mmCIF file of C-alpha atoms in Angstrom:
data_model
loop_
_atom_site.group_PDB
_atom_site.id
_atom_site.type_symbol
_atom_site.label_atom_id
_atom_site.label_comp_id
_atom_site.label_asym_id
_atom_site.label_seq_id
_atom_site.Cartn_x
_atom_site.Cartn_y
_atom_site.Cartn_z
ATOM 1 C CA MET A 1 -0.183 0.073 -0.017
ATOM 2 C CA PRO A 2 1.503 3.067 -0.297
ATOM 3 C CA GLN A 3 1.673 5.908 2.007
ATOM 4 C CA ARG A 4 -1.159 7.815 2.943
ATOM 5 C CA ARG A 5 -1.856 10.324 5.785
ATOM 6 C CA ILE A 6 -4.759 10.820 7.767
ATOM 7 C CA ARG A 7 -6.080 12.839 10.415
ATOM 8 C CA LEU A 8 -7.509 11.903 13.494
ATOM 9 C CA VAL A 9 -10.050 14.139 15.428
ATOM 10 C CA ILE A 10 -9.554 13.832 19.253
ATOM 11 C CA ALA A 11 -11.076 14.043 22.652
ATOM 12 C CA TYR A 12 -9.678 12.932 25.970
ATOM 13 C CA ASP A 13 -10.204 13.860 29.675
ATOM 14 C CA GLY A 14 -6.699 15.586 30.654
ATOM 15 C CA THR A 15 -6.466 14.546 33.670
ATOM 16 C CA ASP A 16 -4.393 11.580 34.020
ATOM 17 C CA TYR A 17 -1.812 13.323 31.102
ATOM 18 C CA CYS A 18 1.069 15.571 31.919
ATOM 19 C CA GLY A 19 -0.574 17.304 28.434
ATOM 20 C CA TRP A 20 -0.046 16.406 25.250
ATOM 21 C CA GLN A 21 3.669 16.860 24.307
ATOM 22 C CA ILE A 22 5.590 13.573 24.756
ATOM 23 C CA GLN A 23 7.930 14.744 27.277
ATOM 24 C CA PRO A 24 10.570 12.597 30.164
ATOM 25 C CA ASN A 25 8.153 12.757 33.668
ATOM 26 C CA GLY A 26 5.234 11.508 32.720
ATOM 27 C CA ILE A 27 2.924 9.917 30.465
ATOM 28 C CA THR A 28 1.281 12.624 27.875
ATOM 29 C CA ILE A 29 -1.417 11.519 25.483
ATOM 30 C CA GLU A 30 0.916 12.014 21.873
ATOM 31 C CA GLU A 31 2.739 9.236 23.373
ATOM 32 C CA VAL A 32 -0.347 6.781 24.472
ATOM 33 C CA LEU A 33 -1.728 7.734 20.505
ATOM 34 C CA ASN A 34 2.119 6.960 19.072
ATOM 35 C CA GLY A 35 1.987 3.494 21.108
ATOM 36 C CA VAL A 36 -1.393 2.427 20.060
ATOM 37 C CA LEU A 37 -0.820 2.910 16.531
ATOM 38 C CA THR A 38 2.888 1.465 15.612
ATOM 39 C CA LYS A 39 1.172 -1.984 17.879
ATOM 40 C CA LEU A 40 -2.255 -1.774 15.257
ATOM 41 C CA THR A 41 -0.246 -1.077 12.000
ATOM 42 C CA GLY A 42 3.792 -2.636 12.289
ATOM 43 C CA GLU A 43 5.131 0.365 12.093
ATOM 44 C CA ASP A 44 7.070 3.303 14.032
ATOM 45 C CA ILE A 45 4.096 6.425 14.150
ATOM 46 C CA HIS A 46 4.659 9.943 14.663
ATOM 47 C CA VAL A 47 1.378 11.802 15.249
ATOM 48 C CA ILE A 48 1.295 15.556 14.337
ATOM 49 C CA GLY A 49 -0.582 16.786 16.728
ATOM 50 C CA ALA A 50 -2.560 20.727 15.866
ATOM 51 C CA SER A 51 -2.902 22.164 19.351
ATOM 52 C CA ARG A 52 -0.510 20.956 22.204
ATOM 53 C CA THR A 53 -3.206 21.224 25.537
ATOM 54 C CA ASP A 54 -1.418 20.828 28.404
ATOM 55 C CA SER A 55 -1.529 18.802 31.956
ATOM 56 C CA GLY A 56 -4.461 18.224 32.836
ATOM 57 C CA VAL A 57 -6.070 19.801 30.214
ATOM 58 C CA HIS A 58 -9.434 18.909 27.997
ATOM 59 C CA ALA A 59 -10.601 18.337 24.543
ATOM 60 C CA LEU A 60 -13.497 17.107 22.650
ATOM 61 C CA GLY A 61 -11.840 18.369 19.508
ATOM 62 C CA ASN A 62 -8.434 17.994 19.330
ATOM 63 C CA VAL A 63 -6.260 17.599 15.744
ATOM 64 C CA ALA A 64 -3.847 14.851 14.728
ATOM 65 C CA VAL A 65 -2.113 13.304 11.428
ATOM 66 C CA PHE A 66 0.398 10.701 10.361
ATOM 67 C CA ASP A 67 1.139 8.406 7.837
ATOM 68 C CA THR A 68 0.878 5.381 7.617
ATOM 69 C CA ALA A 69 0.622 2.524 4.669
ATOM 70 C CA SER A 70 -1.559 0.562 6.717
ATOM 71 C CA SER A 71 -5.037 -0.749 4.355
ATOM 72 C CA ILE A 72 -6.872 -0.654 7.278
ATOM 73 C CA PRO A 73 -9.697 1.869 5.460
ATOM 74 C CA PRO A 74 -9.104 6.013 6.918
ATOM 75 C CA GLU A 75 -12.481 5.907 8.321
ATOM 76 C CA ARG A 76 -12.839 2.628 10.207
ATOM 77 C CA MET A 77 -9.190 3.932 11.859
ATOM 78 C CA ALA A 78 -11.136 5.553 14.710
ATOM 79 C CA TYR A 79 -13.182 2.665 14.889
ATOM 80 C CA ALA A 80 -9.829 0.375 15.080
ATOM 81 C CA LEU A 81 -8.343 2.199 17.938
ATOM 82 C CA ASN A 82 -11.465 3.044 20.129
ATOM 83 C CA GLN A 83 -10.366 -0.443 20.199
ATOM 84 C CA ARG A 84 -7.137 -0.314 21.409
ATOM 85 C CA LEU A 85 -6.922 2.989 23.692
ATOM 86 C CA PRO A 86 -7.602 3.687 27.185
ATOM 87 C CA LYS A 87 -11.315 4.883 27.456
ATOM 88 C CA ASP A 88 -10.195 8.273 28.621
ATOM 89 C CA ILE A 89 -9.256 8.785 24.909
ATOM 90 C CA VAL A 90 -10.994 8.912 22.413
ATOM 91 C CA ILE A 91 -11.439 9.368 18.367
ATOM 92 C CA VAL A 92 -14.042 11.628 17.239
ATOM 93 C CA ARG A 93 -13.191 10.254 13.223
ATOM 94 C CA SER A 94 -11.138 9.367 11.328
ATOM 95 C CA ASP A 95 -11.057 11.233 7.778
ATOM 96 C CA GLU A 96 -7.960 10.749 4.688
ATOM 97 C CA VAL A 97 -6.152 14.193 3.506
ATOM 98 C CA PRO A 98 -3.851 14.864 1.436
ATOM 99 C CA ALA A 99 0.594 14.240 1.590
ATOM 100 C CA GLY A 100 1.052 18.447 2.974
ATOM 101 C CA TRP A 101 -1.668 17.919 5.001
ATOM 102 C CA HIS A 102 -0.331 19.881 8.660
ATOM 103 C CA PRO A 103 -3.097 20.698 11.574
ATOM 104 C CA ARG A 104 -1.407 23.830 12.829
ATOM 105 C CA TYR A 105 -0.360 25.510 9.026
ATOM 106 C CA ARG A 106 -2.859 26.345 7.444
ATOM 107 C CA ASP A 107 -4.184 29.010 5.059
ATOM 108 C CA VAL A 108 -7.196 29.271 7.834
ATOM 109 C CA VAL A 109 -7.661 27.352 11.638
ATOM 110 C CA ILE A 110 -9.422 28.299 14.105
ATOM 111 C CA LYS A 111 -9.997 27.139 17.866
ATOM 112 C CA THR A 112 -12.384 27.880 20.180
ATOM 113 C CA TYR A 113 -11.988 26.377 23.571
ATOM 114 C CA GLU A 114 -14.175 26.198 27.410
ATOM 115 C CA TYR A 115 -13.287 27.420 30.438
ATOM 116 C CA HIS A 116 -15.509 25.855 32.576
ATOM 117 C CA ILE A 117 -16.087 27.066 36.341
ATOM 118 C CA TYR A 118 -18.502 25.055 39.381
ATOM 119 C CA ASN A 119 -19.827 28.796 41.402
ATOM 120 C CA ALA A 120 -21.124 27.458 44.793
ATOM 121 C CA PRO A 121 -19.569 26.786 48.739
ATOM 122 C CA VAL A 122 -18.125 23.272 47.669
ATOM 123 C CA GLN A 123 -17.404 21.215 44.687
ATOM 124 C CA ASN A 124 -19.859 19.461 43.259
ATOM 125 C CA PRO A 125 -17.295 15.871 43.564
ATOM 126 C CA LEU A 126 -18.545 14.910 40.641
ATOM 127 C CA LYS A 127 -17.697 18.383 38.273
ATOM 128 C CA ARG A 128 -14.347 18.339 40.242
ATOM 129 C CA ARG A 129 -12.189 16.881 36.835
ATOM 130 C CA THR A 130 -13.711 19.126 34.498
ATOM 131 C CA SER A 131 -13.867 22.515 36.531
ATOM 132 C CA THR A 132 -12.482 24.586 37.924
ATOM 133 C CA HIS A 133 -14.316 24.978 42.008
ATOM 134 C CA ILE A 134 -15.120 29.146 42.226
ATOM 135 C CA SER A 135 -16.562 28.889 46.610
ATOM 136 C CA PHE A 136 -16.649 32.744 46.767
ATOM 137 C CA PRO A 137 -20.399 34.219 44.608
ATOM 138 C CA LEU A 138 -19.116 35.731 40.493
ATOM 139 C CA ASN A 139 -20.986 38.481 38.807
ATOM 140 C CA VAL A 140 -21.517 37.088 35.635
ATOM 141 C CA GLU A 141 -22.179 40.350 34.433
ATOM 142 C CA LYS A 142 -19.211 41.056 35.712
ATOM 143 C CA MET A 143 -17.803 39.477 33.725
ATOM 144 C CA ARG A 144 -19.570 39.980 30.512
ATOM 145 C CA GLU A 145 -19.243 43.723 30.764
ATOM 146 C CA GLY A 146 -15.501 42.665 31.496
ATOM 147 C CA ALA A 147 -14.743 40.253 28.216
ATOM 148 C CA LYS A 148 -16.808 42.775 25.833
ATOM 149 C CA TYR A 149 -13.287 44.435 25.939
ATOM 150 C CA LEU A 150 -11.092 41.412 25.077
ATOM 151 C CA ILE A 151 -13.597 41.097 21.453
ATOM 152 C CA GLY A 152 -10.735 42.096 18.052
ATOM 153 C CA GLU A 153 -7.556 41.944 17.509
ATOM 154 C CA HIS A 154 -5.645 43.028 19.687
ATOM 155 C CA ASP A 155 -1.774 42.455 21.171
ATOM 156 C CA PHE A 156 -2.283 40.529 23.838
ATOM 157 C CA ALA A 157 0.598 40.391 25.458
ATOM 158 C CA SER A 158 -0.551 40.969 28.857
ATOM 159 C CA PHE A 159 -2.587 37.790 28.338
ATOM 160 C CA CYS A 160 0.484 35.489 28.072
ATOM 161 C CA ASN A 161 2.935 33.412 29.948
ATOM 162 C CA VAL A 162 6.088 35.016 29.898
ATOM 163 C CA ARG A 163 7.999 32.096 28.944
ATOM 164 C CA THR A 164 6.827 32.234 25.582
ATOM 165 C CA SER A 165 8.932 32.984 22.543
ATOM 166 C CA VAL A 166 6.911 33.808 19.999
ATOM 167 C CA LYS A 167 7.573 37.234 19.380
ATOM 168 C CA ASP A 168 3.606 38.367 18.055
ATOM 169 C CA THR A 169 1.762 38.410 19.867
ATOM 170 C CA VAL A 170 -0.959 40.163 18.212
ATOM 171 C CA ARG A 171 -4.669 37.885 18.328
ATOM 172 C CA THR A 172 -8.226 37.637 16.930
ATOM 173 C CA VAL A 173 -11.072 36.657 19.182
ATOM 174 C CA THR A 174 -13.939 37.220 16.660
ATOM 175 C CA GLU A 175 -16.080 35.712 20.263
ATOM 176 C CA LEU A 176 -16.073 36.022 23.876
ATOM 177 C CA ARG A 177 -19.242 34.662 25.928
ATOM 178 C CA ILE A 178 -20.226 34.123 29.466
ATOM 179 C CA ASP A 179 -23.185 31.626 29.082
ATOM 180 C CA SER A 180 -24.342 30.316 32.755
ATOM 181 C CA ASP A 181 -26.983 27.505 34.726
ATOM 182 C CA GLY A 182 -27.004 27.295 38.194
ATOM 183 C CA PRO A 183 -23.680 27.532 39.882
ATOM 184 C CA GLU A 184 -22.052 26.752 36.658
ATOM 185 C CA ILE A 185 -20.376 29.090 34.241
ATOM 186 C CA ILE A 186 -19.199 28.649 31.033
ATOM 187 C CA MET A 187 -16.524 30.917 29.288
ATOM 188 C CA ARG A 188 -16.220 30.578 25.341
ATOM 189 C CA ILE A 189 -13.841 32.208 23.372
ATOM 190 C CA THR A 190 -13.564 31.240 19.975
ATOM 191 C CA GLY A 191 -10.053 33.357 17.956
ATOM 192 C CA ASN A 192 -7.059 32.567 15.145
ATOM 193 C CA GLY A 193 -4.871 31.211 17.961
ATOM 194 C CA PHE A 194 -4.013 31.596 21.257
ATOM 195 C CA LEU A 195 -0.858 32.600 23.223
ATOM 196 C CA TYR A 196 1.045 30.183 25.390
ATOM 197 C CA ASN A 197 -2.010 29.641 28.843
ATOM 198 C CA MET A 198 -3.778 32.942 27.583
ATOM 199 C CA VAL A 199 -7.923 31.425 27.538
ATOM 200 C CA ARG A 200 -6.320 30.875 31.745
ATOM 201 C CA ILE A 201 -5.111 34.270 32.389
ATOM 202 C CA ILE A 202 -8.893 35.919 30.452
ATOM 203 C CA ALA A 203 -10.195 33.682 32.224
ATOM 204 C CA GLY A 204 -8.805 34.045 35.818
ATOM 205 C CA THR A 205 -9.050 37.771 35.347
ATOM 206 C CA LEU A 206 -12.389 37.330 34.875
ATOM 207 C CA ILE A 207 -12.683 35.545 37.489
ATOM 208 C CA ARG A 208 -11.066 38.344 39.282
ATOM 209 C CA VAL A 209 -13.727 40.940 38.213
ATOM 210 C CA GLY A 210 -15.737 38.507 39.511
ATOM 211 C CA ARG A 211 -15.394 37.764 42.572
ATOM 212 C CA GLY A 212 -15.297 42.788 42.697
ATOM 213 C CA PHE A 213 -11.969 42.586 42.975
ATOM 214 C CA TYR A 214 -11.636 44.966 38.910
ATOM 215 C CA GLU A 215 -14.176 46.271 37.749
ATOM 216 C CA PRO A 216 -15.202 45.821 33.789
ATOM 217 C CA GLU A 217 -13.536 48.920 33.003
ATOM 218 C CA LYS A 218 -9.684 46.981 34.212
ATOM 219 C CA VAL A 219 -9.524 44.915 32.391
ATOM 220 C CA LYS A 220 -9.325 47.193 29.422
ATOM 221 C CA GLU A 221 -6.253 49.111 31.248
ATOM 222 C CA ILE A 222 -4.965 45.364 31.786
ATOM 223 C CA LEU A 223 -5.118 44.732 27.860
ATOM 224 C CA GLU A 224 -3.052 48.517 27.009
ATOM 225 C CA ALA A 225 -0.815 47.912 29.362
ATOM 226 C CA LYS A 226 1.102 44.930 27.663
ATOM 227 C CA GLU A 227 2.398 44.130 30.183
ATOM 228 C CA ARG A 228 1.760 40.298 32.380
ATOM 229 C CA THR A 229 1.697 41.279 35.746
ATOM 230 C CA GLY A 230 -1.506 43.103 35.529
ATOM 231 C CA ALA A 231 -4.261 40.241 34.122
ATOM 232 C CA GLY A 232 -4.621 37.662 36.842
ATOM 233 C CA VAL A 233 -3.112 34.830 37.922
ATOM 234 C CA THR A 234 -3.984 31.887 35.238
ATOM 235 C CA ALA A 235 -6.744 29.951 35.929
ATOM 236 C CA PRO A 236 -6.358 26.238 36.253
ATOM 237 C CA PRO A 237 -6.168 23.989 33.911
ATOM 238 C CA ASN A 238 -9.214 21.045 34.948
ATOM 239 C CA GLY A 239 -11.511 24.105 33.675
ATOM 240 C CA LEU A 240 -9.985 24.558 30.272
ATOM 241 C CA VAL A 241 -11.475 22.279 27.823
ATOM 242 C CA LEU A 242 -10.419 22.531 23.394
ATOM 243 C CA VAL A 243 -13.769 21.663 22.222
ATOM 244 C CA GLU A 244 -12.618 22.256 18.423
ATOM 245 C CA ILE A 245 -10.673 23.399 15.741
ATOM 246 C CA ASP A 246 -12.576 24.566 12.123
ATOM 247 C CA TYR A 247 -9.951 25.039 9.469
ATOM 248 C CA GLY A 248 -12.911 26.464 6.683
ATOM 249 C CA GLU A 249 -12.827 23.390 5.075
#
């Protein structure tokens, strides 16, 4: 069989993993996929991922590709992998893409994340792996007001981890919505790219707005300062979910 490039859409509970990318100090999503694919195909497989999610971060729609000469039909690859993967990693679908198709370097790459908060005096044990518990009351309306300042094209240097090596910190946020249903608060953000820890720093900043430590207008000041020290803390990873990557196809 000739080599083919297979695309996977992957969902996972990231709680028990040290993120996506292979590293020496713990098991990762990439490592598990490589191992299962290598056993399944008999080839030395190395997947290329679209988003290198951090330790503890979840996904419903991360994307990866790999090259194989396997005779397994591309659309059946998901089924074959799901029989072998641990239950906290699932292949949502699989298909064949052109040989040069790369999940990170495309003309259109729109990502959507959600940050989940459980806002109640005590944590719901059923939500502890997939949401961040905030015991103090949050003013969702003020959080929404603060979020409006972040929509559009801006320099998000204030909302980027200082350890990043990225020189261009301008990004475009097309949607930033905050929904609430009882104690559950979901911040949904869509954009053309996100800096390292950007979504979690935005979440941490809006949580401070919700608690009354910042007025909503403070978000605009933080954004314009282009200085990480002004923003809120980086919110915990367990509340973050990579929901979807849209390639405009």
